[in-house]
PDB file of C-alpha atoms in Angstrom:
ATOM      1  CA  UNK A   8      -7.383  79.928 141.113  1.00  0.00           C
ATOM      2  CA  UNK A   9      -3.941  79.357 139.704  1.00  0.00           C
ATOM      3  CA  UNK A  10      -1.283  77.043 141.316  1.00  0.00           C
ATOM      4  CA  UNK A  11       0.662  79.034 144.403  1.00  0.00           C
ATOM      5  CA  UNK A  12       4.801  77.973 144.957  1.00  0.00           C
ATOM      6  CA  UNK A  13       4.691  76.950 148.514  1.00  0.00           C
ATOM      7  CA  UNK A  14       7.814  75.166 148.383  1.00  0.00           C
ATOM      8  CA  UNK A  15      11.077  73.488 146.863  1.00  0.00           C
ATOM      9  CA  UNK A  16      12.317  69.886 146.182  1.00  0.00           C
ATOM     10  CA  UNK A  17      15.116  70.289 147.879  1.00  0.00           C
ATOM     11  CA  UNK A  18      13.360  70.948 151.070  1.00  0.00           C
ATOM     12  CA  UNK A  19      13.285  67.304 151.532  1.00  0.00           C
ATOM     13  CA  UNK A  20      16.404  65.730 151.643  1.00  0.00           C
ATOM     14  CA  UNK A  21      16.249  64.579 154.715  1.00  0.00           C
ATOM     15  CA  UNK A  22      12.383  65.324 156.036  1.00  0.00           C
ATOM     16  CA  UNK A  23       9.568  63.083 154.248  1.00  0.00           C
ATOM     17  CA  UNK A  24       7.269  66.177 155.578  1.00  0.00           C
ATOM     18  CA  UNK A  25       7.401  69.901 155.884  1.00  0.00           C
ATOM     19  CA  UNK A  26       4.890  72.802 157.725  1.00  0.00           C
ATOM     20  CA  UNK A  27       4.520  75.345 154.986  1.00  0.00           C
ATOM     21  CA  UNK A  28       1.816  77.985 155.348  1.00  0.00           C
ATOM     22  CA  UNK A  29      -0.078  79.705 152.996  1.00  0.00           C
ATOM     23  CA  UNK A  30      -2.643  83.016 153.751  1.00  0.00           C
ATOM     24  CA  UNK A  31      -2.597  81.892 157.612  1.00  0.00           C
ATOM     25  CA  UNK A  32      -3.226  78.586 157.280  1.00  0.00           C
ATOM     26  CA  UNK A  33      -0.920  75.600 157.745  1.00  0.00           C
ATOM     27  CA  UNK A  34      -0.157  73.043 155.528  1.00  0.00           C
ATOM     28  CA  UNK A  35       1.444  69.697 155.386  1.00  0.00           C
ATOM     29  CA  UNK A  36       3.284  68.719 152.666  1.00  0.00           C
ATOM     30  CA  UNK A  37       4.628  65.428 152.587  1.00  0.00           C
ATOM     31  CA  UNK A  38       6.782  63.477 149.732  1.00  0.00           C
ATOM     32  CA  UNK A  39       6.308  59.768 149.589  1.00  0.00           C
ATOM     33  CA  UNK A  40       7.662  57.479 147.403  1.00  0.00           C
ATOM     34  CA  UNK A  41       8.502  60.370 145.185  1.00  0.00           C
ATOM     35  CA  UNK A  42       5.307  62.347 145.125  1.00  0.00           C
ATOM     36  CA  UNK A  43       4.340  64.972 146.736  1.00  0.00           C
ATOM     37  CA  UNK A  44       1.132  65.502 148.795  1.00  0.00           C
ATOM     38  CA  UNK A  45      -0.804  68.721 150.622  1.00  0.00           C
ATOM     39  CA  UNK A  46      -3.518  68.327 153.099  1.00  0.00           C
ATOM     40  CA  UNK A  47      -4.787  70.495 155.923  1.00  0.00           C
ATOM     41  CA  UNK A  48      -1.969  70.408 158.911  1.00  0.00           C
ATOM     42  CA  UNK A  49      -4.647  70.596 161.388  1.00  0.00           C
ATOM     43  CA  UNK A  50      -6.539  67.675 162.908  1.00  0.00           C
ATOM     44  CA  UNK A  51     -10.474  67.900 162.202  1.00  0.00           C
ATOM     45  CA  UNK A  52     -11.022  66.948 165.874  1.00  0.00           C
ATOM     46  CA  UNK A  53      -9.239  69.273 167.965  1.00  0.00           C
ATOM     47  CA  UNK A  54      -6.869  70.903 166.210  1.00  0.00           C
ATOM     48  CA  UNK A  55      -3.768  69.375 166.558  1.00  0.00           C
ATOM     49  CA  UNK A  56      -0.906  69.795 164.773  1.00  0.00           C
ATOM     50  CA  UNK A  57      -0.469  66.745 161.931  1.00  0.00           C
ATOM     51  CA  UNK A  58       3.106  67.955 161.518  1.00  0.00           C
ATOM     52  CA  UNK A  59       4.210  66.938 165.147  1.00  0.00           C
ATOM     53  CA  UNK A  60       2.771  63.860 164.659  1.00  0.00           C
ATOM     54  CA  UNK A  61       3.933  59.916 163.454  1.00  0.00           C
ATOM     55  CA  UNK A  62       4.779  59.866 159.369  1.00  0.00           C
ATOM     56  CA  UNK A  63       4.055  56.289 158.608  1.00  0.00           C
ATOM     57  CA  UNK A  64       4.069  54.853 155.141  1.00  0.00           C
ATOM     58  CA  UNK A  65       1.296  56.979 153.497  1.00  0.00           C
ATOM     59  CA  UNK A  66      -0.102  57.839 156.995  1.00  0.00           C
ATOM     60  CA  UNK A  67       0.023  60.416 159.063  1.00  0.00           C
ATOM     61  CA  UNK A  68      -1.168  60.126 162.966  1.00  0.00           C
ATOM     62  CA  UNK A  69      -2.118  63.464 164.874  1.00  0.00           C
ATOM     63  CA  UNK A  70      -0.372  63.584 168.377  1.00  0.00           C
ATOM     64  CA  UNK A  71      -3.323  64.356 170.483  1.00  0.00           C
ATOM     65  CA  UNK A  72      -5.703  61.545 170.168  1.00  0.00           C
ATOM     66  CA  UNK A  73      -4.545  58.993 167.680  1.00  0.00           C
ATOM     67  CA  UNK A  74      -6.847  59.410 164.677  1.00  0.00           C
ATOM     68  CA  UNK A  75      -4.917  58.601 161.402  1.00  0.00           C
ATOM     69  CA  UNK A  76      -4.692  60.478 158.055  1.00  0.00           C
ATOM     70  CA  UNK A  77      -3.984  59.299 154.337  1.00  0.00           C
ATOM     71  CA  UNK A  78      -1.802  62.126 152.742  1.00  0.00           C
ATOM     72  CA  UNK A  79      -2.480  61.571 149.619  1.00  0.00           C
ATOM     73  CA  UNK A  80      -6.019  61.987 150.096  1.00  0.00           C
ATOM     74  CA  UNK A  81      -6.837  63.762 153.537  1.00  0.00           C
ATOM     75  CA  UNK A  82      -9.080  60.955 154.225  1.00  0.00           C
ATOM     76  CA  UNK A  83      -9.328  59.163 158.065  1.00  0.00           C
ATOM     77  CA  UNK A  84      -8.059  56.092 158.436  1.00  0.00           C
ATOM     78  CA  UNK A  85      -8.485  55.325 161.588  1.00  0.00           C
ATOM     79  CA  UNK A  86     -10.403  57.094 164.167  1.00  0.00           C
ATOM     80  CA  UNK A  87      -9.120  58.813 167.508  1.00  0.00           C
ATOM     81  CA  UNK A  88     -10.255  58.010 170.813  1.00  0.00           C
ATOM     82  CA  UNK A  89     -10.533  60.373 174.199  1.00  0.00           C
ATOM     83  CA  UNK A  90      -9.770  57.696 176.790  1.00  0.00           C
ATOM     84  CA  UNK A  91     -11.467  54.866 175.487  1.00  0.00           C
ATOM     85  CA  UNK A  92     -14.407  56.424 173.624  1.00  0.00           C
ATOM     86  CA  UNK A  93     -13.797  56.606 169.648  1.00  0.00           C
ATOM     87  CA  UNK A  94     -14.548  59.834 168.272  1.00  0.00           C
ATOM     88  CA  UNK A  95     -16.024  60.714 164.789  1.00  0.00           C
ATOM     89  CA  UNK A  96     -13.877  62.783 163.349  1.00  0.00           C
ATOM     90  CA  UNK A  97     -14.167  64.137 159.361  1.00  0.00           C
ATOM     91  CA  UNK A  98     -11.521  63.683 156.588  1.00  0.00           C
ATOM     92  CA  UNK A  99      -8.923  67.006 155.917  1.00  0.00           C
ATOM     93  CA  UNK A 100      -8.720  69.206 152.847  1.00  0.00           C
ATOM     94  CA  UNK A 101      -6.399  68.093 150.929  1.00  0.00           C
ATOM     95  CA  UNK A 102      -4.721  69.927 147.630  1.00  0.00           C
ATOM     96  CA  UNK A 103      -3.610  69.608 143.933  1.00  0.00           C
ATOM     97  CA  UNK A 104       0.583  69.674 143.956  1.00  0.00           C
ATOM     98  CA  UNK A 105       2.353  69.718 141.031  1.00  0.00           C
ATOM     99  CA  UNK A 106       6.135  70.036 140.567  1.00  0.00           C
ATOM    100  CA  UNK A 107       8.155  72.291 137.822  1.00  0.00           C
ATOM    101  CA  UNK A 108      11.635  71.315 137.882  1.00  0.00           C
ATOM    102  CA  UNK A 109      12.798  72.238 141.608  1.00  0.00           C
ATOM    103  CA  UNK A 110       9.366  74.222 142.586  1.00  0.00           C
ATOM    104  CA  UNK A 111       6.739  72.464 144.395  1.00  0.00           C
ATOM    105  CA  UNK A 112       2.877  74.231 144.034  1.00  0.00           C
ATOM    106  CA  UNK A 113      -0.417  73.829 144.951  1.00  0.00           C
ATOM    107  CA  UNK A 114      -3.556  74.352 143.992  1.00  0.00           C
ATOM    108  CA  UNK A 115      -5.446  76.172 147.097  1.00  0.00           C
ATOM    109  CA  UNK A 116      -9.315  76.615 145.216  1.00  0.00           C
ATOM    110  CA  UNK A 117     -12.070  74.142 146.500  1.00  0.00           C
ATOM    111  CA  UNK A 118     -13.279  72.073 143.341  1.00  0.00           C
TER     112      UNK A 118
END
């Protein structure tokens, strides 16, 4: 599949991270250091919303029970915990972006 325009550079002059959504589902998209990044904006253990969550460095930390993203790569960094039991949780899907001039698009096809 062919890369989709799912937003624009100059949605982040002040937000490191944006919601954007794309054939009902969510996705964060989040500029660090210059780049920009795409991975699934819901948590792979209950759902929660990555976007309300703690933008750290290259990490993002879901609201609901802790466990830790990289957005670069949709990969967990740090598991989440209900009370004090750690849960397993599985890394995000995260997607090719590419910038032309002041468009930002991703690549939505599983490879």
């Amino acid at each position: 599949m062919d890369y989709i325009k799912i937003a624009q550079t100059s949605d982040f002059i002040v937000d490191q991270k944006k919601k954007v959504s794309y054939e009902g589902n969510e996705i964060l998209l989040t500029k660090i250091e210059g780049r920009y990044y795409a991975i699934d904006n819901k948590c792979t253990h209950m759902g929660g919303s990555l976007y309300d969550g703690n933008l750290d460095g290259n990490t993002i930390v879901c609201p609901r029970h802790g466990s830790a993203f990289d957005v670069r790569t949709g990969k967990v960094v740090k598991q989440g915990k209900i009370l004090f039991i750690k849960v397993r949780v599985p890394d995000t899907r995260s997607y090719l972006v590419k910038v032309e001039g002041t468009d930002i698009f991703i690549n939505p096809s599983l490879e």
